[in-house]
Structure formats: structure tokens, C-alpha cells
Coordinates of C-alpha atoms in Angstrom, one line a residue:
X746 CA 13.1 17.6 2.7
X747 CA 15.4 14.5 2.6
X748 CA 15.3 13.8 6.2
X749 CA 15.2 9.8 6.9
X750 CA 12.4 9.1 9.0
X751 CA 12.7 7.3 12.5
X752 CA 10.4 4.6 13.8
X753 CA 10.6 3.2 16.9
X754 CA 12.7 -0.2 17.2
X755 CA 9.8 -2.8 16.5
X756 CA 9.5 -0.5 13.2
X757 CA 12.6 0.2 12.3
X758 CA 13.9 -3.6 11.8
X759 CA 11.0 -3.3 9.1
X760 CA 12.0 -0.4 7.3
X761 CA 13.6 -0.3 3.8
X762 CA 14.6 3.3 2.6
X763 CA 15.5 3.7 -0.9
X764 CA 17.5 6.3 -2.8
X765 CA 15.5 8.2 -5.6
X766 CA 18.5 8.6 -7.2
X767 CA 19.0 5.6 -8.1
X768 CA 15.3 5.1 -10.4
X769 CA 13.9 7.0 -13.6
X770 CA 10.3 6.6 -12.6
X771 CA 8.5 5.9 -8.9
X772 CA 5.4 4.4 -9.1
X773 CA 3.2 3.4 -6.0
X774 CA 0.5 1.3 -6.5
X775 CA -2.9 0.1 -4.7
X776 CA -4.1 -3.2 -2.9
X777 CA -4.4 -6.2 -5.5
X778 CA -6.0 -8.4 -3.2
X779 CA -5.6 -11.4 -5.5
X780 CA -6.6 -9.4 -9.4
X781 CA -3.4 -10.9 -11.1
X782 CA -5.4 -9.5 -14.1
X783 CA -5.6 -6.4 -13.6
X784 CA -2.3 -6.3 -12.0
X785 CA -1.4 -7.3 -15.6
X786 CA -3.2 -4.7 -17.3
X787 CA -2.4 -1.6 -15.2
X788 CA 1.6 -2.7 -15.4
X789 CA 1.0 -2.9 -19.0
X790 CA 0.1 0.6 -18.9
X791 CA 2.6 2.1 -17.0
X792 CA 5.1 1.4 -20.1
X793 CA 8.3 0.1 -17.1
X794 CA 11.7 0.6 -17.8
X795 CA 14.3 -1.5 -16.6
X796 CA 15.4 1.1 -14.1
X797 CA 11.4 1.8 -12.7
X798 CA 10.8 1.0 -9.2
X799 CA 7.4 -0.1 -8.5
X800 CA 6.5 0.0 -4.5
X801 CA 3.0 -2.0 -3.5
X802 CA 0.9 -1.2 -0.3
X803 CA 0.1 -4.6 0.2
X804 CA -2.6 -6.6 0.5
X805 CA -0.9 -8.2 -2.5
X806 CA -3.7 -11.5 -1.5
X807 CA -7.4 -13.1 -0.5
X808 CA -9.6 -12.2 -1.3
X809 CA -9.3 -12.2 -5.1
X810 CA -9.1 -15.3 -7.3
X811 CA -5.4 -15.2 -7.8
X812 CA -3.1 -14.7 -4.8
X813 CA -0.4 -17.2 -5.7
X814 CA 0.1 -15.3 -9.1
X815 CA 0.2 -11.9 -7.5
X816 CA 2.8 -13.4 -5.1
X817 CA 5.0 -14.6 -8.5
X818 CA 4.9 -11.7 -10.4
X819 CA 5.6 -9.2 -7.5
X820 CA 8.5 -11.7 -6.2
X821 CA 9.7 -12.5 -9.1
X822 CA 10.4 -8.9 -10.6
X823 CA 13.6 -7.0 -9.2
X824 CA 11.6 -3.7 -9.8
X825 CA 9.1 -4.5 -7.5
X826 CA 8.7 -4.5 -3.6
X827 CA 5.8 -4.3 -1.8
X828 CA 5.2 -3.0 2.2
X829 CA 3.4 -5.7 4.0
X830 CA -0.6 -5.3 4.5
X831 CA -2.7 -6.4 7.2
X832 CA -4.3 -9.4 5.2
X833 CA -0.5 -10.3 4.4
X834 CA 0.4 -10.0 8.7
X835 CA -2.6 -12.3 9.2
X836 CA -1.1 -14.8 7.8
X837 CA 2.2 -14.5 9.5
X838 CA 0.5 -14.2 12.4
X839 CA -1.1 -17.6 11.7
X840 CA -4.7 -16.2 12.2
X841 CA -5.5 -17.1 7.9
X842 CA -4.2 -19.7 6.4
X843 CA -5.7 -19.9 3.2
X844 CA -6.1 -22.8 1.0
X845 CA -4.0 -21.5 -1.6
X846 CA -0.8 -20.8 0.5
X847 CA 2.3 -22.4 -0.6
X848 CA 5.7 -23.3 1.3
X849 CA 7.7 -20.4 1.2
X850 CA 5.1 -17.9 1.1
X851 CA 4.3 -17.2 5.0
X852 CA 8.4 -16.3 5.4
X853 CA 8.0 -14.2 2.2
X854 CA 4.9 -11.7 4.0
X855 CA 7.2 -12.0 6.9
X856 CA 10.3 -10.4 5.1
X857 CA 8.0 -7.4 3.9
X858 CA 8.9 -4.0 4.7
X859 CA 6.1 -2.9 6.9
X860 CA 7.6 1.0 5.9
X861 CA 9.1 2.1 2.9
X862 CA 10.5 5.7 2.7
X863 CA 12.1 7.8 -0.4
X864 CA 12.8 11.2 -0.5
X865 CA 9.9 13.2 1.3
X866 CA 7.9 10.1 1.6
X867 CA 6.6 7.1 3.2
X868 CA 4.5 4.2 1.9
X869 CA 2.6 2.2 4.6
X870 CA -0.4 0.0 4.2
X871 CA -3.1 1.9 6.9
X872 CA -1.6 5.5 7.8
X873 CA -0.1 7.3 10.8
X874 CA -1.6 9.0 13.9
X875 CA -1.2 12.8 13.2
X876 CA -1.5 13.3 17.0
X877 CA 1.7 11.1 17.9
X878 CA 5.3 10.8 16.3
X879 CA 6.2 8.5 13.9
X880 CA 8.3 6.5 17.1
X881 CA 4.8 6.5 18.9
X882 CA 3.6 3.8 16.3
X883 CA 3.7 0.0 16.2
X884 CA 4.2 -2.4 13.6
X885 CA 0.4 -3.5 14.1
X886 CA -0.6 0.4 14.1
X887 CA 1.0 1.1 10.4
X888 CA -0.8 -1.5 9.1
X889 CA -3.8 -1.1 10.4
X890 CA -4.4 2.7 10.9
X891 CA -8.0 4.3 9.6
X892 CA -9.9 6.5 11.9
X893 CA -7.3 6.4 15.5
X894 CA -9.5 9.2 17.0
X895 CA -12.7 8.2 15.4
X896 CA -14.9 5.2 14.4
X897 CA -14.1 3.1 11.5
X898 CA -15.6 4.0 8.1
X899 CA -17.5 6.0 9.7
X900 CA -13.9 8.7 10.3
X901 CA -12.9 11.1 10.5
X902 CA -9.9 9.5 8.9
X903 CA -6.3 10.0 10.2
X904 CA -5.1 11.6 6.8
X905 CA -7.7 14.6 6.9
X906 CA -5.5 16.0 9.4
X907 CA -2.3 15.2 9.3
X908 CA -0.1 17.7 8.1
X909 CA 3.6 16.2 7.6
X910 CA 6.0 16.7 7.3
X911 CA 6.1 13.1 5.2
X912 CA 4.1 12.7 2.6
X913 CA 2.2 9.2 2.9
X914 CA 1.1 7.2 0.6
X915 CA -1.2 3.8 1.6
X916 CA -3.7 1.8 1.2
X917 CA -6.1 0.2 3.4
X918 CA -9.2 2.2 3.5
X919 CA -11.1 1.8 0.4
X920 CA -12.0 4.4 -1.9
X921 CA -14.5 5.3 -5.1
X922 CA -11.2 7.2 -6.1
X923 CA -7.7 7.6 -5.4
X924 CA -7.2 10.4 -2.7
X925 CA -4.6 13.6 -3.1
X926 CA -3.6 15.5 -0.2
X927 CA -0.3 17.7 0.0
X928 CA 1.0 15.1 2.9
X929 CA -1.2 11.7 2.3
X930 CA -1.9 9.9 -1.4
X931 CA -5.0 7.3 -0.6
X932 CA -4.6 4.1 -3.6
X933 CA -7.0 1.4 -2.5
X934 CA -9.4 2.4 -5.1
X935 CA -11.3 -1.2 -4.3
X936 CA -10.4 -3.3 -7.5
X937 CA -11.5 -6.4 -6.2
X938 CA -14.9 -4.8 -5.5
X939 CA -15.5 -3.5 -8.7
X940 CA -13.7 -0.9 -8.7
X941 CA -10.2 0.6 -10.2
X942 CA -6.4 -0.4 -9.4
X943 CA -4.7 2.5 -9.0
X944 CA -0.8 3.1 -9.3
X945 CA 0.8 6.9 -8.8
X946 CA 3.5 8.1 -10.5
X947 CA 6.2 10.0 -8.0
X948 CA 8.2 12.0 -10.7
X949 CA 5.0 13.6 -12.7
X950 CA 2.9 13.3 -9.5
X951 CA -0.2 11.8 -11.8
X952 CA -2.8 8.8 -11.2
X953 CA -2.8 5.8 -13.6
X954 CA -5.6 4.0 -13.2
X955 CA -7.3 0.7 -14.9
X956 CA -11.0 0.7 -15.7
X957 CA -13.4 -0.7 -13.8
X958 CA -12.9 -4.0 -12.8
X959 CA -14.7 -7.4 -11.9
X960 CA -16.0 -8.1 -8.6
X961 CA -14.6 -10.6 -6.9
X962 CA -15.9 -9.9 -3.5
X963 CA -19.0 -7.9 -2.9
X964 CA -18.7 -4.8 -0.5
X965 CA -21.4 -2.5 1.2
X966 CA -21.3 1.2 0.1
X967 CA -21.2 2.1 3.6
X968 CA -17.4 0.5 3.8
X969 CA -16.3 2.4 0.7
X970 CA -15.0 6.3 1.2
X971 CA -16.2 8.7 -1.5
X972 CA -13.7 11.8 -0.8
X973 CA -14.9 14.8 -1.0

């Protein structure tokens, strides 16, 4: 399936579509949250060519000790284009304004994609509704989306039944491991926690995945999915 996906106005004057044509590899990669380290070290890994794309979920920032040099290597690379995340719409929204915010970084979150689709697939930051089209959604919704028809971390999460026809691949909802569905790909694998940054490659359909990393922000177990 090729089909381009349609979102509702509000959405649609935030989506980017790209041609896979275009790129030799397609990665997608977890939320940073501020780890320009491990950004580092994972990117290492992957081994880029100068004709990769590399898509982020966002949450690119906060909570991590190094948002402003997350911002700079994501901005700065042509390869690279993130969605925008919920952390990233606070601050656009003017509900966070952190202490490390620079000029010019409030209009960059708010020239974010909040949707990104290629071939068969769509990378958002929380998920769709499987009960409602993808013109039923908001921007707010797509950024935000977990358990519509349940409660929190406490699910049942939207992507363990949704089936298509897109596959999507977000963030979000934090994991001990990256999920893998047929339609939904789960990457917030909780690096700043502790955990992993995760990146998935679209072309050999694998997981690349850094060890475990420093916490920078504690987390309760309850708020951190372990997939079954």
C-alpha cells in the first residue's frame, strides 16, 4: 500500500510525507528527552550514509541534561527531521519554558511535523484511535494518544488493537523494550530513565539499540510497559 494518508485540516497543515525513493536507509528513532550522548552513540552505530533519512518521534528535550544539544545536532543535519512531541507542544504552547530555551527554539517545535508518512507508514509521537479515522484526530490527540478507551498506564493501549491499514511507529508511552506489531512499532524504550534509545531500521525491518543508559530522571515501574 502507497496510499497517502488524510488528516483532517488542523493535521494536515502539519504533515510532511516523504518519498522512499528518494533514501537508501529509513531509520526511526525513539524519544531523546535531552541524552545528547547517547544520541551520539546510537547514530554512531547506525553507520549513516549521506543519502539516510533519520525521522525522530520527538520529545527531542527536558528532561535530560542536554536539550540545547539535541536541538543542534537534529537541526543542524539535513538527514534528520523529527515529528513534534508533547514535551516539544508544551513549549509552544507556552505552558514550559525551561531555563535552557534559546531564541529561535520555540518557532523551531512550532515548525515540526506533528505526522510524518512514507510508504505504508506513519510516525507520530502518541498513536491513533483504532475506533475513529485518521480525520477524526487532532493535533493534540496524535501527540498525546496512549490508552483512548482505557486508563493511562494502566491500558489497554490503543496499539493492541489497531489493525491498519498504516503501520505506525511512535513514541510516547515508555517501554522496557521496543514494541513490534504488524501495524504499530513502540520506540520510547525510556533512555533517560535508564533505559535503551532505540532507532528502527525501515528497509531490514530490525531494532538498533544502545545499552543501557544513565538515569537522568527517575521513573516508577508502574509508568513503564513491559510488552508481553
Amino acid at each position: 500500500m502507497n496510499t497517502v494518508p488524510k488528516f483532517s485540516d488542523g493535521v494536515e497543515s502539519h504533515h510532511k510525507r516523504f518519498d522512499v525513493d528518494e533514501y537508501s536507509d529509513i531509520y526511526v528513532v525513539g524519544d531523546v528527552h535531552g541524552s545528547r550522548a547517547t544520541l551520539e552513540t546510537l547514530l554512531s552505530d547506525l553507520g549513516l550514509n549521506d543519502d539516510d533519512l533519520v525521522i525522530f518521534v520527538g520529545d527531542l528535550v527536558r528532561k535530560g541534561p542536554d536539550s540545547p544539544g539535541v536541538i543542534d545536532l537534529v537541526r543542524e543535519d539535513s538527514r534528520f527531521i523529527s515529528v513534534r512531541g508533547n514535551n516539544e507542544q508544551k513549549i509552544v504552547r507556552g505552558r514550559k519554558d525551561p531555563e535552557w530555551l534559546r531564541e529561535g527554539d520555540r518557532a523551531y517545535f512550532d515548525s515540526l511535523p506533528v505526522v510524518i508518512s512514507f510508504a505504508d507508514a506513519l510516525v507520530v509521537h502518541g498513536g491513533v484511535d483504532p475506533k475513529r479515522t485518521l480525520k477524526n484526530h487532532s493535533v493534540e490527540e496524535l501527540l498525546t494518544m496512549r490508552a483512548p478507551h482505557g486508563d493511562g498506564y494502566n491500558g489497554p493501549f490503543w496499539y493492541e488493537s489497531y489493525d491498519g491499514p498504516y503501520r505506525v511507529f511512535f513514541g510516547h508511552t515508555v517501554h522496557n523494550r521496543p514494541v513490534e506489531r504488524e501495524f504499530a512499532v513502540g520506540l520510547d524504550t525510556g533512555c533517560v530513565y535508564g533505559g535503551m534509545l532505540t532507532a528502527y531500521n525501515y528497509r531490514y525491518d530490525e531494532f538498533i539499540t544502545t545499552d543501557q543508559t544513565t538515569t537522568h530522571q527517575e521513573r516508577d515501574d508502574s509508568k513503564v510497559v513491559h510488552p508481553a
